[in-house]
MMTF fields as JSON, N, C-alpha, C and O atoms, coordinates in Angstrom:
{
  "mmtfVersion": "1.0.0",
  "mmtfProducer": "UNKNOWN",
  "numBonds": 583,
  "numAtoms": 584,
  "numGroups": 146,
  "numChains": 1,
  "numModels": 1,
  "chainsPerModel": [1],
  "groupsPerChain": [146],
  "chainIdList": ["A"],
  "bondAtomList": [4, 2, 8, 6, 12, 10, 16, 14, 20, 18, 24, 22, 28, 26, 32, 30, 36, 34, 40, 38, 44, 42, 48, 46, 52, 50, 56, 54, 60, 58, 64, 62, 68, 66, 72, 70, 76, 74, 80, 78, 84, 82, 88, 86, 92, 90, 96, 94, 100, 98, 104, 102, 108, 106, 112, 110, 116, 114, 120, 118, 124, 122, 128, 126, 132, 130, 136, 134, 140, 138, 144, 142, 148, 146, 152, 150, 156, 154, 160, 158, 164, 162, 168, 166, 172, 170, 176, 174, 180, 178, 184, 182, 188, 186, 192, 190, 196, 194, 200, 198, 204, 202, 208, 206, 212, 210, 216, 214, 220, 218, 224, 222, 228, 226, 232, 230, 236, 234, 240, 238, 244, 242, 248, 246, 252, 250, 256, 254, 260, 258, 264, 262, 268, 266, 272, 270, 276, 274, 280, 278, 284, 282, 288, 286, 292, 290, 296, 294, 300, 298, 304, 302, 308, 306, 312, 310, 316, 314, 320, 318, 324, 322, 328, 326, 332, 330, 336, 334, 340, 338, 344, 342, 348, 346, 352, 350, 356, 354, 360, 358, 364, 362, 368, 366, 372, 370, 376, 374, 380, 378, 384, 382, 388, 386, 392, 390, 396, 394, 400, 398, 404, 402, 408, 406, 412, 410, 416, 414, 420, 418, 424, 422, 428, 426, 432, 430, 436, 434, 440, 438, 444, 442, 448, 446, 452, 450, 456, 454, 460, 458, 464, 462, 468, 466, 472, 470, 476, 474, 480, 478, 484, 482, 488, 486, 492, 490, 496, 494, 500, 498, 504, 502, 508, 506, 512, 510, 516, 514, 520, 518, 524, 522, 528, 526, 532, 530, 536, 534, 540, 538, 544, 542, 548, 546, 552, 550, 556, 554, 560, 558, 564, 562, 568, 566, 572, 570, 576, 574, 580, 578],
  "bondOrderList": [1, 1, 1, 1, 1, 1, 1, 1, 1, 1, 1, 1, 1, 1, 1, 1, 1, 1, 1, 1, 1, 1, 1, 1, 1, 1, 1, 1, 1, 1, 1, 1, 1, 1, 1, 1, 1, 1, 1, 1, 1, 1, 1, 1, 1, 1, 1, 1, 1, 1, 1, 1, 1, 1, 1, 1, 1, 1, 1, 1, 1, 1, 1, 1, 1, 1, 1, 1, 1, 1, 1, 1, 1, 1, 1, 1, 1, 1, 1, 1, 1, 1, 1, 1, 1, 1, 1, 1, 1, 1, 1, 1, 1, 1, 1, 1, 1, 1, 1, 1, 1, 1, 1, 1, 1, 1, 1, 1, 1, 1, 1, 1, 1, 1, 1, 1, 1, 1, 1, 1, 1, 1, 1, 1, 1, 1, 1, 1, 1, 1, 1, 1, 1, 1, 1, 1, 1, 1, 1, 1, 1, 1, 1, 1, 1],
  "groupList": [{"groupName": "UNK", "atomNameList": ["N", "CA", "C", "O"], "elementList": ["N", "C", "C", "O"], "formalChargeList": [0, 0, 0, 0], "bondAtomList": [1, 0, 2, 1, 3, 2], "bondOrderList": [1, 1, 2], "singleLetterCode": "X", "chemCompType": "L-PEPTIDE LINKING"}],
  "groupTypeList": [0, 0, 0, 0, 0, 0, 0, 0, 0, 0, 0, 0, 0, 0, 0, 0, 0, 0, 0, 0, 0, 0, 0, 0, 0, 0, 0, 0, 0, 0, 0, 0, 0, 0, 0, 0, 0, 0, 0, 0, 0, 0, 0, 0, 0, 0, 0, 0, 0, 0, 0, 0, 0, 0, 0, 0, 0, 0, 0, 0, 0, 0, 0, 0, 0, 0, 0, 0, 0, 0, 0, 0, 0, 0, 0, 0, 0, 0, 0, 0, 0, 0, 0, 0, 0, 0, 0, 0, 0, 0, 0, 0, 0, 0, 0, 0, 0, 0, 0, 0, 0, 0, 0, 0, 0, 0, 0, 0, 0, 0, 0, 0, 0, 0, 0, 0, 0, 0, 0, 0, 0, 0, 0, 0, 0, 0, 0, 0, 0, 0, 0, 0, 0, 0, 0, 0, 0, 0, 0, 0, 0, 0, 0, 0, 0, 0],
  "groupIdList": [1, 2, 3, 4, 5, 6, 7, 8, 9, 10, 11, 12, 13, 14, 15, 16, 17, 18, 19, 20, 21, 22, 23, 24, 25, 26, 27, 28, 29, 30, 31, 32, 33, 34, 35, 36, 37, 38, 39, 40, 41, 42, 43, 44, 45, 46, 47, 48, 49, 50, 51, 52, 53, 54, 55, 56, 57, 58, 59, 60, 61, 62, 63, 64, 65, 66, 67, 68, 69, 70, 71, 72, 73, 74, 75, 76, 77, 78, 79, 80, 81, 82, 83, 84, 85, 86, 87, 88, 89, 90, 91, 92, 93, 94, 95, 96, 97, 98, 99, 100, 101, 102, 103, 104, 105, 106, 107, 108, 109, 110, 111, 112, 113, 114, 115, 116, 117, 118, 119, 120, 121, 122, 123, 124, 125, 126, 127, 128, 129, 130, 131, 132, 133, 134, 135, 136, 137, 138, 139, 140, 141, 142, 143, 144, 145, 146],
  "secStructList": [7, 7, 3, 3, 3, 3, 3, 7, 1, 7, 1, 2, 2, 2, 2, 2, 2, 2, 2, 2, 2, 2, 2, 2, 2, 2, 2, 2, 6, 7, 3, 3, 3, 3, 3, 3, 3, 3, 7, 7, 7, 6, 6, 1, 3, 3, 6, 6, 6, 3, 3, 7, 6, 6, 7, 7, 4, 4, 4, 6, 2, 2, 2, 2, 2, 2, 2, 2, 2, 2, 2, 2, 2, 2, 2, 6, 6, 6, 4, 4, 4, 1, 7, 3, 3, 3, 3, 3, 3, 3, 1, 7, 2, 2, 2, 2, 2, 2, 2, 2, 2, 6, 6, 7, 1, 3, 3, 3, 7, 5, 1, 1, 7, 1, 1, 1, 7, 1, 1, 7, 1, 1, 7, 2, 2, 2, 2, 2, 2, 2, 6, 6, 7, 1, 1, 3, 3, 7, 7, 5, 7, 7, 7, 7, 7, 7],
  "xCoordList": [223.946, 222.754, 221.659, 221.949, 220.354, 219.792, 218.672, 218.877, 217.691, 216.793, 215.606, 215.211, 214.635, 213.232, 212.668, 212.722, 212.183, 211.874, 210.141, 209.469, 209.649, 207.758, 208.068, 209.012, 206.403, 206.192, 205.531, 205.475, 205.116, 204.7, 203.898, 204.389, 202.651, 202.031, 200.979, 200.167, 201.21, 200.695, 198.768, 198.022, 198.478, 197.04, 196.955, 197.956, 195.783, 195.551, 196.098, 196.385, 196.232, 196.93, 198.406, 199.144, 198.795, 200.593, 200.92, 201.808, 200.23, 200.989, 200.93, 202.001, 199.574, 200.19, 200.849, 201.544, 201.093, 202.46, 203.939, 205.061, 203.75, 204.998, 204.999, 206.157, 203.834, 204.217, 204.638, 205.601, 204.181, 204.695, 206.299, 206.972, 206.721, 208.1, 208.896, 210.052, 208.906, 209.744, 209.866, 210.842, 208.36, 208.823, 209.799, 210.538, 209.221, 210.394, 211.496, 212.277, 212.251, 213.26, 214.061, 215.165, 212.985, 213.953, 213.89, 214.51, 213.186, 213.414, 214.616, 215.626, 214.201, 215.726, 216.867, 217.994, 216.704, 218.236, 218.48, 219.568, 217.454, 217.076, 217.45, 217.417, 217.989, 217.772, 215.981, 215.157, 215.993, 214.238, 214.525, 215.422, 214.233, 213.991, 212.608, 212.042, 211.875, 210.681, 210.613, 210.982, 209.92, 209.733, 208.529, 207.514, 208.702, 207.38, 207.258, 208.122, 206.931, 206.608, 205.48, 204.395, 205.875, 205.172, 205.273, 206.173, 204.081, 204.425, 203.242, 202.067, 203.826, 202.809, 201.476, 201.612, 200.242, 199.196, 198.628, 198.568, 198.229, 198.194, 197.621, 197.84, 196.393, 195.089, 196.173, 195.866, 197.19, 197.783, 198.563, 199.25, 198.192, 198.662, 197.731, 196.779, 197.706, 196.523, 196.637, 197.626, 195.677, 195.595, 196.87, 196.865, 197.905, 199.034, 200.229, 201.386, 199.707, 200.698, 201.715, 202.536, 201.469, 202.234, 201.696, 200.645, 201.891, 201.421, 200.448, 200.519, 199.318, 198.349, 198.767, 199.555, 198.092, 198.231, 198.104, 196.991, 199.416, 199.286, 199.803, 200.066, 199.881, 200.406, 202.152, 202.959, 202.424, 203.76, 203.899, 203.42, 204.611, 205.209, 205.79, 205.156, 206.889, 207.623, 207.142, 207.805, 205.441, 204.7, 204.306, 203.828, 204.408, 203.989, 205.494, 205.503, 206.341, 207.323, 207.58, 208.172, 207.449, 207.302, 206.04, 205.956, 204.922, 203.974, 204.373, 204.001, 205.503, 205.903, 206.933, 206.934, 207.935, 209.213, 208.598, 209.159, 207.676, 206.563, 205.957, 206.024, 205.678, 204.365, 205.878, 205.635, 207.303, 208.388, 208.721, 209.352, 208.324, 209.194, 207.781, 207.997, 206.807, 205.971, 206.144, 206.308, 206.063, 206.514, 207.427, 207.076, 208.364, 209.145, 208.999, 209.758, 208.224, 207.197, 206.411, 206.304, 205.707, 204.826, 205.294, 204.638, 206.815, 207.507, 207.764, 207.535, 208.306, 208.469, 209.811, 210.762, 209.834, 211.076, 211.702, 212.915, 210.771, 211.132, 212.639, 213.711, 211.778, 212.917, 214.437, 215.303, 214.771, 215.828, 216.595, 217.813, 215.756, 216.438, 216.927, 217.406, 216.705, 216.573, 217.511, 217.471, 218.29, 219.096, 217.887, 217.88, 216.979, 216.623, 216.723, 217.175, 216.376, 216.969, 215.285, 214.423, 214.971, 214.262, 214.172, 214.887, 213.44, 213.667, 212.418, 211.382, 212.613, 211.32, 212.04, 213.038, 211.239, 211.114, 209.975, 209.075, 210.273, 209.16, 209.133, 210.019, 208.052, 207.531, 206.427, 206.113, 206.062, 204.945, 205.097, 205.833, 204.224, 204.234, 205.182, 206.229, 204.143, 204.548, 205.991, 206.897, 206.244, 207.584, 209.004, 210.025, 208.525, 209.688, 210.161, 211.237, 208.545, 208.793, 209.487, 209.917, 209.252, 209.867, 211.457, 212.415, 211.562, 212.739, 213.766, 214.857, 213.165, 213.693, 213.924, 214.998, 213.189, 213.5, 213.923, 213.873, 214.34, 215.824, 216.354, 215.905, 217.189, 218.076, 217.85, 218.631, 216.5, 215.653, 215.697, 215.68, 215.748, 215.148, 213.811, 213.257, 212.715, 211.626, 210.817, 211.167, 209.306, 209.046, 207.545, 206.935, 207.281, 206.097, 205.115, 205.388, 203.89, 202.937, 201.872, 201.851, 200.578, 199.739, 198.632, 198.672, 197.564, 196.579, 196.207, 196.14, 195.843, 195.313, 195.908, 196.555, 196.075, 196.792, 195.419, 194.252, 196.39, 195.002, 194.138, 193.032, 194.501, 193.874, 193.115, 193.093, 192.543, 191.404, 190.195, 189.738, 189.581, 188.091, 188.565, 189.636, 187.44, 187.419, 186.893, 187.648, 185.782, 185.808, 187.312, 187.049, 187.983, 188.966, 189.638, 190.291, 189.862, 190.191, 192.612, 193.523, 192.415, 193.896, 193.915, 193.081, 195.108, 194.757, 195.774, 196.466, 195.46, 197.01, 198.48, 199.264, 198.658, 199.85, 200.65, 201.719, 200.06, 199.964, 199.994, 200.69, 199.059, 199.022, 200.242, 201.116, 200.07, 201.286, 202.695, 203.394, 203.243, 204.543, 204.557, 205.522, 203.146, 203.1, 203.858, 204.955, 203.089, 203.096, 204.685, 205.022, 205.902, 206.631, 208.11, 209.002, 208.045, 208.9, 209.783, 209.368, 210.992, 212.038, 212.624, 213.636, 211.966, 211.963, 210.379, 209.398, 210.419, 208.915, 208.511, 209.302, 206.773, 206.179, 205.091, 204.236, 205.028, 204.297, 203.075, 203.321, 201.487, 200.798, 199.898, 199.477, 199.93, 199.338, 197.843, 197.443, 197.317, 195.745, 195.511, 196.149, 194.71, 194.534, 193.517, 192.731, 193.531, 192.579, 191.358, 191.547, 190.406, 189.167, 188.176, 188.019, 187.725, 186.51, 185.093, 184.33, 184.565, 183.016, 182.099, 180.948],
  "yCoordList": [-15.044, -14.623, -14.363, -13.682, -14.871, -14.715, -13.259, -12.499, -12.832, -11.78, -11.93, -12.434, -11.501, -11.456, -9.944, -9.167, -9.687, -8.507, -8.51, -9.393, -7.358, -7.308, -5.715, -4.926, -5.798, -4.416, -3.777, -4.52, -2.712, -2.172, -0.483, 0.518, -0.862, 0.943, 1.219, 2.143, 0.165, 0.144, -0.008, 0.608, -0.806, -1.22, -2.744, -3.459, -3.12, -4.28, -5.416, -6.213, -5.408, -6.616, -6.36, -7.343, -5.461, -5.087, -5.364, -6.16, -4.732, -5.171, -6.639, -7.158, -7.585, -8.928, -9.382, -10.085, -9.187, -9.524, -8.907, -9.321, -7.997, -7.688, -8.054, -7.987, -8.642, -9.671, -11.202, -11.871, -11.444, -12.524, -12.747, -13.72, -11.628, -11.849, -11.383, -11.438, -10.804, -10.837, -12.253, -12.781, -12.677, -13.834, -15.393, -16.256, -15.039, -15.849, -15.34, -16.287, -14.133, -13.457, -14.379, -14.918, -14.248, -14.508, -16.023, -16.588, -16.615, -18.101, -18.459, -19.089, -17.85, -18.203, -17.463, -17.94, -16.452, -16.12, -15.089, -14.555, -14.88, -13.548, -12.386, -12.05, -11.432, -10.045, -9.979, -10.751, -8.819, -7.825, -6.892, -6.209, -6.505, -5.298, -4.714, -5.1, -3.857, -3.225, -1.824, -0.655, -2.652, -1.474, -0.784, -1.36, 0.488, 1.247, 1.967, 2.844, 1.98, 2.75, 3.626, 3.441, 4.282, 6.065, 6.101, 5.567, 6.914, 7.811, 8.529, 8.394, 9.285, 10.095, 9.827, 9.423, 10.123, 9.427, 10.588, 11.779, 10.026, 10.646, 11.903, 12.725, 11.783, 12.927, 14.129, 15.318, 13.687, 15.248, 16.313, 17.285, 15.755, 16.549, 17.252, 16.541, 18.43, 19.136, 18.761, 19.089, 18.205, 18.339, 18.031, 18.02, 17.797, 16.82, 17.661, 17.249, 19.314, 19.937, 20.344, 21.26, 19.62, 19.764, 19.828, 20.46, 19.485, 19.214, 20.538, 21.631, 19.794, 20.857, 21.476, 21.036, 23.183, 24.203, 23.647, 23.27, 23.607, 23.24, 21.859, 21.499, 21.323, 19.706, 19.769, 20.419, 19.121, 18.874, 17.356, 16.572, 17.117, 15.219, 15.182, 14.471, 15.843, 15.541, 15.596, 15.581, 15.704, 15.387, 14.228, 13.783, 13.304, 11.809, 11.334, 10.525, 11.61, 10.812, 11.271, 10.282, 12.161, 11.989, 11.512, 11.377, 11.175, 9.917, 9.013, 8.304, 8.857, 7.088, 6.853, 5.776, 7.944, 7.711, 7.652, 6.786, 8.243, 8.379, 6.682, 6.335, 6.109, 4.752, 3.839, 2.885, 3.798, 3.411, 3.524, 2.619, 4.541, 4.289, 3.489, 2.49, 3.77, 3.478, 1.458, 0.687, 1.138, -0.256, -0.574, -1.584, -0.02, -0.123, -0.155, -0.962, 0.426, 0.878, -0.28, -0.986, -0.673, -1.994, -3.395, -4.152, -3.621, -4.712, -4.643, -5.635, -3.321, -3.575, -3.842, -3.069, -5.286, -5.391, -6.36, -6.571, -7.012, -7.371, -7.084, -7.639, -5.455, -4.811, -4.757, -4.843, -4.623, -4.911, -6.177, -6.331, -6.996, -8.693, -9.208, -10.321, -8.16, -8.5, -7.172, -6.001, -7.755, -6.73, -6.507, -7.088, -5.367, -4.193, -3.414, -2.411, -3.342, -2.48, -1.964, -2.831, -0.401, 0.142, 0.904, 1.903, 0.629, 1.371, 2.003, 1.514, 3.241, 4.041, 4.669, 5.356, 4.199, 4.152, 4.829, 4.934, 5.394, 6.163, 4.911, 4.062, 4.939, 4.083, 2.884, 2.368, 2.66, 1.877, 0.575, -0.324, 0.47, -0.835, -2.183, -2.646, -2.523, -4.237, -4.033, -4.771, -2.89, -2.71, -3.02, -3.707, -2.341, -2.001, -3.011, -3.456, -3.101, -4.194, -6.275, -7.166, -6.273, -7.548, -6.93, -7.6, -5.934, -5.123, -5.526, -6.073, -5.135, -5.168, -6.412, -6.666, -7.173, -8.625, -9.606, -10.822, -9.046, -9.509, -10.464, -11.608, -10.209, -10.787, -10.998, -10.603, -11.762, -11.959, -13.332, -13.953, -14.036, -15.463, -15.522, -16.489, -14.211, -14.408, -12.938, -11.944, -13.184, -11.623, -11.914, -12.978, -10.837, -11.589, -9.906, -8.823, -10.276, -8.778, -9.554, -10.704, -8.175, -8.106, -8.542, -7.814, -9.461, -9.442, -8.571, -8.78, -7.323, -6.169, -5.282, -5.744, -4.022, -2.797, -1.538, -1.639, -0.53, 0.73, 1.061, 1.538, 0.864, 1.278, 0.247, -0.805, 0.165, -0.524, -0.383, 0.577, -1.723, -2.151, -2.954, -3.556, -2.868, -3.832, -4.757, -5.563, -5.442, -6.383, -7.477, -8.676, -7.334, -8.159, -9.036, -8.435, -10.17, -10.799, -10.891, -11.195, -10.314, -10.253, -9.042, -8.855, -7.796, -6.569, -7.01, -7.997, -5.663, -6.003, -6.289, -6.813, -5.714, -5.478, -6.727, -7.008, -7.489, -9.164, -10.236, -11.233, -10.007, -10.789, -10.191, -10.825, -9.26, -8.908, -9.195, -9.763, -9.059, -9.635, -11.097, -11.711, -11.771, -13.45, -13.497, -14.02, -12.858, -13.706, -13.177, -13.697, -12.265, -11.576, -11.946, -11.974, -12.352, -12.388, -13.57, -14.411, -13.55, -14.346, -14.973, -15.606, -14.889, -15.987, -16.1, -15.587, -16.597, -17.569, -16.173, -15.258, -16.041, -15.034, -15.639, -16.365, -15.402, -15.168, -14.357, -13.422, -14.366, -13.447, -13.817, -14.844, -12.376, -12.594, -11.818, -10.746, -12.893, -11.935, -11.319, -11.963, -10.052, -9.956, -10.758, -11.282, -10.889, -11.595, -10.38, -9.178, -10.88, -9.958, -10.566, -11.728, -9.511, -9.873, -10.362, -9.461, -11.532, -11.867, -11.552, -11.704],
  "zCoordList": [-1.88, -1.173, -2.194, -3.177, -2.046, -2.567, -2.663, -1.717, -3.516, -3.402, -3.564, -4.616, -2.488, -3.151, -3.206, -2.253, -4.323, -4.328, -4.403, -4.936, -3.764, -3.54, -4.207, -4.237, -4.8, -5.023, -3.711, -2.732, -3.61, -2.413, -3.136, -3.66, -2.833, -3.283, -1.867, -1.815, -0.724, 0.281, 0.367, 1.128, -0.455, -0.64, 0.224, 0.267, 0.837, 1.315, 1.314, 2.207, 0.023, -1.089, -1.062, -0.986, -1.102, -0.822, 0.477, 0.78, 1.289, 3.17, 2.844, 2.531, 2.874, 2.706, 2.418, 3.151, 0.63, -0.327, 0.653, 0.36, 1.691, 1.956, 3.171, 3.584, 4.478, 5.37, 4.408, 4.784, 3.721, 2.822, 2.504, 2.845, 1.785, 1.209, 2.283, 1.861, 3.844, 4.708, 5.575, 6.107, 5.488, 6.209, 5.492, 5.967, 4.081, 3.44, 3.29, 3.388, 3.054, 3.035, 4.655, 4.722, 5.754, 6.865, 7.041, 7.942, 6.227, 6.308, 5.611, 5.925, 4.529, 3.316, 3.842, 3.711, 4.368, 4.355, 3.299, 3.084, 2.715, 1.525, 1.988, 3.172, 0.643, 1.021, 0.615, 0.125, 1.055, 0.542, -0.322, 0.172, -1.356, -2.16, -2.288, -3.31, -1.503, -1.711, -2.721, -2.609, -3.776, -4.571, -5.043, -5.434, -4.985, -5.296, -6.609, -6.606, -7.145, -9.238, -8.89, -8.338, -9.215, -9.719, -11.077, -11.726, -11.643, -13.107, -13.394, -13.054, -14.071, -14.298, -15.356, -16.51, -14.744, -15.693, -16.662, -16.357, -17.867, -18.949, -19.289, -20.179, -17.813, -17.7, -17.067, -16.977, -16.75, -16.433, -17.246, -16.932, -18.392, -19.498, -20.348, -20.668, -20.816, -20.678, -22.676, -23.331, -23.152, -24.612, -25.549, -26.78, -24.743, -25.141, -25.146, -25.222, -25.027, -24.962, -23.678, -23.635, -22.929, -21.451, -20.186, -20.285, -19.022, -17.712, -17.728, -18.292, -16.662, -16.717, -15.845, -15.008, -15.895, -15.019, -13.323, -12.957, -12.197, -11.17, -10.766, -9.619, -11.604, -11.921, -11.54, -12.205, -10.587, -10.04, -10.019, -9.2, -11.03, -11.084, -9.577, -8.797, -9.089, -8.081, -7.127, -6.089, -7.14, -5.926, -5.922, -4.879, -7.243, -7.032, -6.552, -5.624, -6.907, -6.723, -5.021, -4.587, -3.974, -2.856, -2.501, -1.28, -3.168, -2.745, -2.393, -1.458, -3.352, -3.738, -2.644, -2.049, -2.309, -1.437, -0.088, 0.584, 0.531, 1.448, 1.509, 2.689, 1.072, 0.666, 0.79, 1.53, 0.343, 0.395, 1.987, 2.534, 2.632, 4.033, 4.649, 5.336, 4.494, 5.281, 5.068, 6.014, 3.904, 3.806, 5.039, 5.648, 5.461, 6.276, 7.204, 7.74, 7.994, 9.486, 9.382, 10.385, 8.095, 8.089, 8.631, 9.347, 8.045, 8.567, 10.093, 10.786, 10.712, 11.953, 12.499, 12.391, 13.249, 13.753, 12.71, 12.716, 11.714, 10.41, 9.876, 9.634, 9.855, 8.999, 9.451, 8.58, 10.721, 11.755, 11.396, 11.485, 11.007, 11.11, 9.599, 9.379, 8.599, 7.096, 6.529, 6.907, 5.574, 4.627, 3.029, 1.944, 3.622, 3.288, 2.728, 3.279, 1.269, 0.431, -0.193, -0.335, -0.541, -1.021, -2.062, -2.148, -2.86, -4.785, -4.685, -4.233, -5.189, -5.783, -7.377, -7.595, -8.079, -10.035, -9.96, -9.127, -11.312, -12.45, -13.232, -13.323, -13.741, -15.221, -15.023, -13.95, -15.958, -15.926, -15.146, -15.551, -13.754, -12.853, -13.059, -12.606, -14.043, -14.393, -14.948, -14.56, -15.987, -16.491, -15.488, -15.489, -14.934, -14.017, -12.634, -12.234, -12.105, -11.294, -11.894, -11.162, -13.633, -13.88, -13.98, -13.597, -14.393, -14.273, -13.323, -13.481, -12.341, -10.975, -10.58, -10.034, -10.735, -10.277, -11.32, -11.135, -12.418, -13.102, -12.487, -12.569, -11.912, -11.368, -9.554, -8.689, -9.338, -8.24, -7.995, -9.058, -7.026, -6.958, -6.819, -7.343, -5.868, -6.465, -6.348, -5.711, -7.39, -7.195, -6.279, -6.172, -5.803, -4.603, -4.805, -4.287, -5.791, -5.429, -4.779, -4.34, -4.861, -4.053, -4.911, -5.903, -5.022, -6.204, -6.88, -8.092, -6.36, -6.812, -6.301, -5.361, -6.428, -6.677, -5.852, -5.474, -5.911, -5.69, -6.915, -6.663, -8.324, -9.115, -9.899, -9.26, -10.944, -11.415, -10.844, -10.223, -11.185, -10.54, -9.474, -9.388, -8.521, -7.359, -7.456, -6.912, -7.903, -8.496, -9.092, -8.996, -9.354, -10.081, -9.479, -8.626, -9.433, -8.367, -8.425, -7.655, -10.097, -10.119, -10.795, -11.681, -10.395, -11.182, -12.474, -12.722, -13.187, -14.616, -14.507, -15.299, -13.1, -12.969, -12.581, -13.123, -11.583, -11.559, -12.319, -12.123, -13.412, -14.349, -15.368, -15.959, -15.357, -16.451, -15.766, -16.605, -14.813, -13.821, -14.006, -14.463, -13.53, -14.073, -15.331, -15.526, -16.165, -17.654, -17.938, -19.001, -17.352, -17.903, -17.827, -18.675, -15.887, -15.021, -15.544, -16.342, -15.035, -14.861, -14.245, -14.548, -13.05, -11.797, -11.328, -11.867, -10.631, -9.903, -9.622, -9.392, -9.669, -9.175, -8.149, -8.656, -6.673, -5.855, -5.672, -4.911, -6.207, -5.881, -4.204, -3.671, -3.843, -2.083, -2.243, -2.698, -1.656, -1.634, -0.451, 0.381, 0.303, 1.697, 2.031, 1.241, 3.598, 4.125, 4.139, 4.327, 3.951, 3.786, 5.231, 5.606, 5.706, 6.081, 5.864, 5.515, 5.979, 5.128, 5.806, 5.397]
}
């Protein structure tokens, strides 16, 4: 049996990438792996000496497990018809997601991400999964309104 794994941080560009890789998942006969990466960003460390006053990591990581089920609600009755498997990781995006799809037949993101510029028509995390990955990479753009 084969795997396709999508990232998922639930931005425009992710629901597509993840109507995308279910409907090939159920063409092929694929499992799904939806995965979501959290970590902590650098500004939350106060002067290098430790999380700033008020700063709770384990509130991103129920961001992420949260943005993880909701992927799930996104697919629908999708999710019912497909063997479904969901990862939420710490560590840097692109890292983790070529990581993950190791041992993938394919990896399927979203052009752009929540963070960066809007402007960009591919974010880092894309291009860096392109240039990294080990099986075929799929990028999905959303349909935009003109």
């Amino acid at each position: 049996m084969s795997t396709i794994v999508v990232g998922f941080d639930s931005s425009p560009h992710a629901r597509a990438a993840l109507e995308y890789a279910a409907r090939e998942a159920l063409a092929h006969g694929s499992d799904l792996r939806v995965v979501t990466v959290w970590h902590v960003p650098a500004m939350a460390y106060a002067a290098g000496i430790g999380p700033a006053p008020g700063f709770d990591p384990h509130e991103l990581e129920e961001v992420a497990r949260a943005t993880a089920s909701h992927a799930l609600e996104q697919m629908g009755r999708d999710a019912t018809r497909l063997a479904v498997e969901t990862r939420v990781r710490e560590g840097q995006p692109a890292h983790v997601l070529v990581e993950e799809a190791a041992d993938a037949d394919l990896l399927v993101l979203g052009s752009r991400g929540l963070g960066g510029f809007r402007g960009l028509l591919l974010g880092s995390v894309s291009q860096q999964c392109a240039a990294h990955a080990r099986c075929p990479v799929v990028i999905v753009h959303a349909r935009t309104e003109r």
